[in-house]
C-alpha cells in the first residue's frame, strides 16, 4: 500500500501500516479485477477495502490449499485458529497477526457488524465438507456468508446517500452476482477441487449431473446438455445483476465509479464465457485486456466528474453518510471473496 493511501487514511502506526500493506498485496495478487476497480476509490478509503478483501482472500487460500499436509482436518484447524484470532482481534481492535490487525482496525473504525465476519468464516468452513448444492436456495444460504456479507461490509466504507438499511439488499445482491460470475467461469477448476456450485436441480433439468461434468472435463469435449445448463446459469446470474443495479445510485457519488466499474468487469466474465461457447469445463475464460482498460478509463471519467460536482456543490456529502466511528468505541455484535475475476 502506498504511503499516500495510508497517510490519507490517517494510519500512522508503523505496525498497522505494515499490516495494511500485507492486505493490499493479497488483494493485488489474487484480485486483479476488484483491485483495478479499487483504484477508483477515494484514496482515504482504499486501505479499508484492501483490509476487507485481503482477509477474505487469505481465508479462501486456506480453504483451497492443496499443498502437502493440507488435508481437510489440517485446513479446518487452520481456519479455527484464524477465527479465534479474528474474534479476539475484533474485540480488542488489534491483533498480532497483520491481516487480522488491519481488518480489526477497519471494522472498529467503520463500525462494521462483527456478525458479517462470523458468517463469512462459517461459509469458509462449509467449503471443506460441502461439495454440492441441491437447489439455488441452498446455494444462496452459502453465498450469504461467502459473498453477500462482503457487500454489506463495504457499505459503511463507501457511504450512502440514503439510510444505510435501504442499500443493504442491493449491496448483498451485488456481492452474490460477483460470486455467481466466478462460479460460472470456474466450473472446471472447482470440479477439480471436488465442488460443484451450480445447483443440482438446475443441472438435472438439462440432464446433467456431476458424473457428466467429470467426463466432459476429462474428455475436453463439449456436451450440448452441459452448454444448456451453463447458459441457464448465466441467465440466472444476469438477473441478479439487474436486481442489484439500482443500489449503485444509493452510494456516495464518489464511490459509484468504483462499484460501477467492478460491476462492468465482473459482468464481462459472463460475456466472455458466452463468447467462448461455454467451454469453462475445458479452459478459463479471460476478459480481454482492452475491455478491462476501457472499463477503467470510463470509471476514471466518471470519478473526475463526481469529484468536480462534489467540489462545486454547496453542501459536500450527505447527512445520510455513515463515516468512521471515533477510535476507542468498539461496535457491538448484531445480526468468499468472490473469488477473483480474470
Short mmCIF file of C-alpha atoms in Angstrom, two decimals:
data_model
loop_
_atom_site.label_atom_id
_atom_site.label_comp_id
_atom_site.label_asym_id
_atom_site.label_seq_id
_atom_site.Cartn_x
_atom_site.Cartn_y
_atom_site.Cartn_z
CA UNK A 1 0.00 0.00 0.00
CA UNK A 2 1.34 3.42 -0.90
CA UNK A 3 2.32 5.92 1.76
CA UNK A 4 -0.18 8.32 0.18
CA UNK A 5 -3.09 5.93 0.79
CA UNK A 6 -2.04 5.27 4.37
CA UNK A 7 -1.44 8.94 5.10
CA UNK A 8 -4.82 9.88 3.63
CA UNK A 9 -6.49 7.27 5.85
CA UNK A 10 -4.73 8.67 8.92
CA UNK A 11 -2.88 5.41 9.56
CA UNK A 12 0.40 6.35 11.26
CA UNK A 13 1.33 3.39 13.47
CA UNK A 14 4.22 1.50 11.77
CA UNK A 15 2.87 -1.96 12.61
CA UNK A 16 -0.56 -1.04 11.35
CA UNK A 17 0.86 0.39 8.14
CA UNK A 18 2.71 -2.88 7.58
CA UNK A 19 -0.49 -4.81 8.20
CA UNK A 20 -2.43 -2.81 5.63
CA UNK A 21 0.35 -3.25 3.09
CA UNK A 22 0.09 -7.01 3.57
CA UNK A 23 -3.65 -6.84 2.82
CA UNK A 24 -3.04 -4.76 -0.27
CA UNK A 25 -0.51 -7.31 -1.51
CA UNK A 26 -3.03 -10.13 -1.05
CA UNK A 27 -5.68 -8.21 -2.93
CA UNK A 28 -3.32 -7.26 -5.75
CA UNK A 29 -2.08 -10.83 -6.17
CA UNK A 30 -5.43 -12.59 -6.08
CA UNK A 31 -7.88 -9.87 -7.05
CA UNK A 32 -6.93 -8.30 -10.33
CA UNK A 33 -10.43 -7.15 -11.26
CA UNK A 34 -11.50 -5.73 -7.93
CA UNK A 35 -8.02 -4.37 -7.27
CA UNK A 36 -8.30 -2.43 -10.52
CA UNK A 37 -11.71 -1.06 -9.53
CA UNK A 38 -10.39 -0.14 -6.07
CA UNK A 39 -8.02 2.32 -7.70
CA UNK A 40 -11.11 4.40 -8.48
CA UNK A 41 -11.96 4.85 -4.80
CA UNK A 42 -11.08 7.97 -2.88
CA UNK A 43 -7.54 7.49 -1.66
CA UNK A 44 -8.54 7.61 2.01
CA UNK A 45 -10.89 4.63 1.60
CA UNK A 46 -8.64 2.23 -0.28
CA UNK A 47 -6.85 0.87 2.78
CA UNK A 48 -10.12 -0.25 4.37
CA UNK A 49 -11.24 -2.05 1.22
CA UNK A 50 -7.88 -3.80 0.96
CA UNK A 51 -8.22 -4.95 4.56
CA UNK A 52 -11.68 -6.42 3.92
CA UNK A 53 -10.77 -8.15 0.69
CA UNK A 54 -7.27 -9.14 1.81
CA UNK A 55 -8.68 -11.03 4.78
CA UNK A 56 -11.29 -12.74 2.59
CA UNK A 57 -8.65 -13.87 0.11
CA UNK A 58 -6.40 -15.14 2.88
CA UNK A 59 -9.16 -17.32 4.32
CA UNK A 60 -10.10 -18.51 0.85
CA UNK A 61 -6.48 -19.51 0.21
CA UNK A 62 -6.58 -21.69 3.33
CA UNK A 63 -9.72 -23.45 2.10
CA UNK A 64 -8.34 -24.08 -1.38
CA UNK A 65 -4.82 -25.05 -0.34
CA UNK A 66 -3.66 -28.33 -1.85
CA UNK A 67 -0.10 -28.34 -0.55
CA UNK A 68 1.23 -31.43 1.23
CA UNK A 69 -0.20 -31.72 4.73
CA UNK A 70 -3.25 -29.60 3.95
CA UNK A 71 -5.90 -32.30 4.16
CA UNK A 72 -9.34 -31.28 5.34
CA UNK A 73 -8.59 -31.72 9.04
CA UNK A 74 -5.46 -29.58 8.81
CA UNK A 75 -7.30 -26.82 6.95
CA UNK A 76 -10.13 -26.99 9.46
CA UNK A 77 -7.65 -26.48 12.32
CA UNK A 78 -6.08 -23.55 10.49
CA UNK A 79 -9.47 -21.92 9.93
CA UNK A 80 -10.39 -22.48 13.58
CA UNK A 81 -7.20 -20.73 14.71
CA UNK A 82 -7.91 -17.91 12.29
CA UNK A 83 -11.45 -17.47 13.60
CA UNK A 84 -10.20 -17.41 17.19
CA UNK A 85 -7.65 -14.77 16.25
CA UNK A 86 -10.34 -12.85 14.39
CA UNK A 87 -12.80 -12.86 17.29
CA UNK A 88 -10.12 -11.71 19.70
CA UNK A 89 -8.94 -9.06 17.26
CA UNK A 90 -12.44 -7.69 16.74
CA UNK A 91 -12.97 -7.45 20.49
CA UNK A 92 -9.66 -5.69 21.10
CA UNK A 93 -9.43 -3.70 17.88
CA UNK A 94 -5.97 -5.12 17.20
CA UNK A 95 -4.08 -8.37 16.64
CA UNK A 96 -0.53 -9.67 16.43
CA UNK A 97 -1.48 -11.26 13.10
CA UNK A 98 -1.02 -8.49 10.47
CA UNK A 99 -4.03 -9.25 8.25
CA UNK A 100 -6.35 -9.57 11.24
CA UNK A 101 -4.82 -6.43 12.73
CA UNK A 102 -5.75 -4.41 9.65
CA UNK A 103 -9.20 -5.97 9.47
CA UNK A 104 -9.92 -5.31 13.16
CA UNK A 105 -8.80 -1.71 12.76
CA UNK A 106 -11.10 -1.25 9.74
CA UNK A 107 -14.03 -2.97 11.46
CA UNK A 108 -13.55 -0.76 14.50
CA UNK A 109 -13.12 2.43 12.52
CA UNK A 110 -16.21 1.94 10.37
CA UNK A 111 -18.34 0.14 12.99
CA UNK A 112 -18.81 -2.90 10.73
CA UNK A 113 -21.09 -5.54 12.21
CA UNK A 114 -18.89 -8.38 13.59
CA UNK A 115 -21.61 -10.87 12.61
CA UNK A 116 -20.63 -10.42 8.97
CA UNK A 117 -17.17 -11.83 9.65
CA UNK A 118 -18.61 -14.72 11.64
CA UNK A 119 -20.94 -15.58 8.75
CA UNK A 120 -18.05 -15.40 6.32
CA UNK A 121 -15.96 -17.83 8.33
CA UNK A 122 -18.93 -20.20 8.59
CA UNK A 123 -19.15 -20.26 4.80
CA UNK A 124 -15.41 -20.90 4.51
CA UNK A 125 -15.64 -23.88 6.85
CA UNK A 126 -18.54 -25.32 4.87
CA UNK A 127 -16.32 -25.39 1.77
CA UNK A 128 -14.24 -28.06 3.48
CA UNK A 129 -17.11 -30.53 3.62
CA UNK A 130 -19.97 -29.39 1.36
CA UNK A 131 -19.35 -30.34 -2.25
CA UNK A 132 -22.72 -29.71 -3.91
CA UNK A 133 -25.95 -27.72 -3.52
CA UNK A 134 -29.31 -29.35 -4.30
CA UNK A 135 -31.12 -26.09 -5.09
CA UNK A 136 -30.45 -22.41 -5.65
CA UNK A 137 -31.95 -21.75 -2.22
CA UNK A 138 -29.27 -23.98 -0.70
CA UNK A 139 -26.58 -22.18 -2.67
CA UNK A 140 -27.99 -18.82 -1.55
CA UNK A 141 -27.55 -19.85 2.07
CA UNK A 142 -23.88 -20.45 1.42
CA UNK A 143 -23.47 -17.24 -0.59
CA UNK A 144 -24.87 -15.13 2.23
CA UNK A 145 -21.64 -15.78 4.11
CA UNK A 146 -19.24 -16.12 1.21
CA UNK A 147 -20.38 -13.15 -0.89
CA UNK A 148 -23.35 -11.12 0.35
CA UNK A 149 -21.66 -10.11 3.60
CA UNK A 150 -18.68 -8.76 1.65
CA UNK A 151 -21.01 -6.26 0.03
CA UNK A 152 -22.51 -5.44 3.41
CA UNK A 153 -19.06 -4.89 4.95
CA UNK A 154 -18.33 -2.39 2.19
CA UNK A 155 -21.35 -0.15 2.78
CA UNK A 156 -20.01 1.71 5.85
CA UNK A 157 -16.76 2.36 3.98
CA UNK A 158 -18.35 3.61 0.77
CA UNK A 159 -21.11 5.65 2.39
CA UNK A 160 -24.70 6.07 1.20
CA UNK A 161 -26.98 8.95 0.29
CA UNK A 162 -29.95 7.20 1.90
CA UNK A 163 -30.28 5.48 5.28
CA UNK A 164 -27.90 2.54 5.04
CA UNK A 165 -30.55 -0.12 5.54
CA UNK A 166 -32.13 0.91 2.21
CA UNK A 167 -28.93 -0.03 0.39
CA UNK A 168 -28.43 -3.34 2.21
CA UNK A 169 -30.36 -5.67 -0.15
CA UNK A 170 -28.65 -4.19 -3.21
CA UNK A 171 -25.17 -4.48 -1.71
CA UNK A 172 -25.83 -8.09 -0.77
CA UNK A 173 -27.17 -8.88 -4.24
CA UNK A 174 -24.15 -7.35 -5.95
CA UNK A 175 -21.79 -9.45 -3.84
CA UNK A 176 -23.77 -12.54 -4.86
CA UNK A 177 -23.73 -11.52 -8.54
CA UNK A 178 -19.94 -11.22 -8.48
CA UNK A 179 -19.60 -14.68 -6.97
CA UNK A 180 -22.06 -16.25 -9.39
CA UNK A 181 -19.93 -14.89 -12.25
CA UNK A 182 -16.92 -16.57 -10.74
CA UNK A 183 -18.80 -19.83 -10.22
CA UNK A 184 -19.65 -19.90 -13.93
CA UNK A 185 -16.11 -19.12 -15.00
CA UNK A 186 -14.54 -21.60 -12.56
CA UNK A 187 -16.76 -24.65 -13.08
CA UNK A 188 -13.81 -26.77 -14.22
CA UNK A 189 -11.40 -25.62 -11.52
CA UNK A 190 -13.99 -26.07 -8.79
CA UNK A 191 -14.74 -29.56 -10.10
CA UNK A 192 -11.05 -30.42 -9.70
CA UNK A 193 -11.42 -29.42 -6.03
CA UNK A 194 -14.41 -31.73 -5.72
CA UNK A 195 -17.01 -28.95 -5.65
CA UNK A 196 -19.99 -28.17 -7.87
CA UNK A 197 -21.56 -24.81 -7.14
CA UNK A 198 -24.17 -24.98 -9.89
CA UNK A 199 -27.43 -26.12 -8.24
CA UNK A 200 -28.13 -29.80 -8.83
CA UNK A 201 -31.77 -29.20 -9.77
CA UNK A 202 -30.77 -26.69 -12.45
CA UNK A 203 -28.29 -29.20 -13.88
CA UNK A 204 -30.82 -32.02 -13.72
CA UNK A 205 -33.30 -30.04 -15.80
CA UNK A 206 -30.83 -30.39 -18.66
CA UNK A 207 -29.84 -33.98 -17.96
CA UNK A 208 -26.56 -33.01 -16.30
CA UNK A 209 -25.02 -34.42 -13.11
CA UNK A 210 -21.57 -34.45 -11.54
CA UNK A 211 -20.55 -37.59 -13.43
CA UNK A 212 -21.27 -35.96 -16.79
CA UNK A 213 -19.32 -32.85 -15.78
CA UNK A 214 -16.34 -35.01 -14.80
CA UNK A 215 -16.48 -36.93 -18.07
CA UNK A 216 -16.67 -33.76 -20.13
CA UNK A 217 -13.73 -32.21 -18.31
CA UNK A 218 -11.64 -35.34 -18.77
CA UNK A 219 -12.53 -35.68 -22.45
CA UNK A 220 -12.20 -31.93 -23.12
CA UNK A 221 -15.28 -32.17 -25.33
CA UNK A 222 -18.40 -30.00 -25.10
CA UNK A 223 -21.80 -31.50 -24.45
CA UNK A 224 -24.99 -29.74 -25.53
CA UNK A 225 -26.66 -30.61 -22.21
CA UNK A 226 -23.87 -29.00 -20.21
CA UNK A 227 -23.90 -25.97 -22.50
CA UNK A 228 -27.64 -25.54 -21.95
CA UNK A 229 -27.22 -25.75 -18.18
CA UNK A 230 -24.41 -23.21 -18.21
CA UNK A 231 -26.47 -20.88 -20.38
CA UNK A 232 -29.33 -21.02 -17.89
CA UNK A 233 -26.96 -20.32 -15.01
CA UNK A 234 -25.66 -17.32 -16.93
CA UNK A 235 -29.22 -16.03 -17.36
CA UNK A 236 -29.87 -16.51 -13.64
CA UNK A 237 -26.73 -14.52 -12.83
CA UNK A 238 -27.68 -11.67 -15.13
CA UNK A 239 -30.98 -11.46 -13.27
CA UNK A 240 -29.12 -10.94 -10.01
CA UNK A 241 -27.08 -8.14 -11.60
CA UNK A 242 -30.29 -6.44 -12.71
CA UNK A 243 -31.70 -6.69 -9.19
CA UNK A 244 -28.52 -5.20 -7.71
CA UNK A 245 -28.04 -2.37 -10.21
CA UNK A 246 -30.29 0.28 -8.56
CA UNK A 247 -28.12 0.13 -5.45
CA UNK A 248 -25.20 1.87 -7.13
CA UNK A 249 -27.08 5.17 -7.16
CA UNK A 250 -27.66 4.85 -3.41
CA UNK A 251 -23.92 5.10 -2.74
CA UNK A 252 -21.98 8.29 -2.18
CA UNK A 253 -21.29 9.78 -5.65
CA UNK A 254 -17.50 9.45 -5.41
CA UNK A 255 -17.86 5.72 -4.59
CA UNK A 256 -20.10 4.92 -7.54
CA UNK A 257 -17.42 4.81 -10.28
CA UNK A 258 -15.52 2.09 -8.39
CA UNK A 259 -18.56 -0.13 -7.87
CA UNK A 260 -19.92 0.52 -11.36
CA UNK A 261 -16.55 -0.42 -12.87
CA UNK A 262 -16.37 -3.58 -10.78
CA UNK A 263 -19.88 -4.44 -11.94
CA UNK A 264 -18.92 -3.97 -15.59
CA UNK A 265 -15.77 -6.07 -15.21
CA UNK A 266 -17.42 -8.92 -13.36
CA UNK A 267 -20.33 -8.83 -15.77
CA UNK A 268 -17.85 -9.07 -18.63
CA UNK A 269 -16.98 -12.55 -17.36
CA UNK A 270 -20.45 -13.67 -18.44
CA UNK A 271 -19.96 -12.14 -21.89
CA UNK A 272 -16.57 -13.84 -22.23
CA UNK A 273 -17.90 -17.24 -21.18
CA UNK A 274 -20.68 -16.94 -23.77
CA UNK A 275 -18.23 -15.75 -26.43
CA UNK A 276 -16.06 -18.81 -25.74
CA UNK A 277 -19.03 -21.12 -26.25
CA UNK A 278 -19.45 -22.04 -22.56
CA UNK A 279 -16.25 -24.10 -22.63
CA UNK A 280 -15.48 -23.39 -18.98
CA UNK A 281 -15.02 -27.10 -18.28
CA UNK A 282 -12.03 -27.09 -20.60
CA UNK A 283 -10.44 -23.67 -20.31
CA UNK A 284 -10.58 -20.47 -18.31
CA UNK A 285 -12.42 -17.60 -19.99
CA UNK A 286 -10.41 -14.39 -19.66
CA UNK A 287 -11.83 -10.91 -20.10
CA UNK A 288 -9.78 -9.17 -22.83
CA UNK A 289 -7.30 -6.63 -21.57
CA UNK A 290 -8.69 -3.94 -23.88
CA UNK A 291 -12.12 -4.34 -22.30
CA UNK A 292 -10.65 -4.06 -18.82
CA UNK A 293 -8.80 -0.92 -19.88
CA UNK A 294 -11.93 0.61 -21.42
CA UNK A 295 -13.91 -0.03 -18.23
CA UNK A 296 -11.17 1.55 -16.12
CA UNK A 297 -10.99 4.58 -18.41
CA UNK A 298 -14.76 5.08 -18.21
CA UNK A 299 -14.52 4.80 -14.43
CA UNK A 300 -11.84 7.48 -14.32
CA UNK A 301 -14.01 9.86 -16.32
CA UNK A 302 -16.98 9.23 -14.03
CA UNK A 303 -14.79 9.69 -10.95
CA UNK A 304 -13.44 13.01 -12.21
CA UNK A 305 -16.98 14.22 -12.84
CA UNK A 306 -18.14 13.10 -9.39
CA UNK A 307 -15.24 14.88 -7.71
CA UNK A 308 -15.93 18.05 -9.68
CA UNK A 309 -19.58 18.01 -8.63
CA UNK A 310 -18.55 17.41 -5.02
CA UNK A 311 -16.22 20.42 -5.07
CA UNK A 312 -18.80 22.74 -6.63
CA UNK A 313 -21.78 21.53 -4.57
CA UNK A 314 -22.89 23.98 -1.84
CA UNK A 315 -23.11 21.09 0.63
CA UNK A 316 -20.44 18.44 0.36
CA UNK A 317 -21.53 14.90 1.07
CA UNK A 318 -24.78 13.74 2.60
CA UNK A 319 -26.28 13.70 6.03
CA UNK A 320 -27.03 10.03 5.37
CA UNK A 321 -23.37 9.18 5.15
CA UNK A 322 -22.09 6.84 7.86
CA UNK A 323 -18.48 7.77 8.48
CA UNK A 324 -15.84 6.23 10.73
CA UNK A 325 -16.69 5.74 14.37
CA UNK A 326 -14.30 7.57 16.68
CA UNK A 327 -11.34 5.50 17.79
CA UNK A 328 -11.88 3.75 21.09
CA UNK A 329 -15.54 2.85 20.53
CA UNK A 330 -15.93 -0.82 19.65
CA UNK A 331 -19.03 -1.91 17.72
CA UNK A 332 -21.34 -4.33 19.47
CA UNK A 333 -22.41 -7.63 17.92
CA UNK A 334 -25.63 -7.54 15.96
CA UNK A 335 -27.39 -9.53 13.47
CA UNK A 336 -15.87 -15.98 -0.42
CA UNK A 337 -14.47 -13.39 -1.86
CA UNK A 338 -15.86 -13.75 -4.53
CA UNK A 339 -13.11 -15.43 -5.86
CA UNK A 340 -11.47 -13.10 -8.27
CA UNK A 341 -12.30 -12.29 -11.83
CA UNK A 342 -9.82 -12.68 -14.62
#
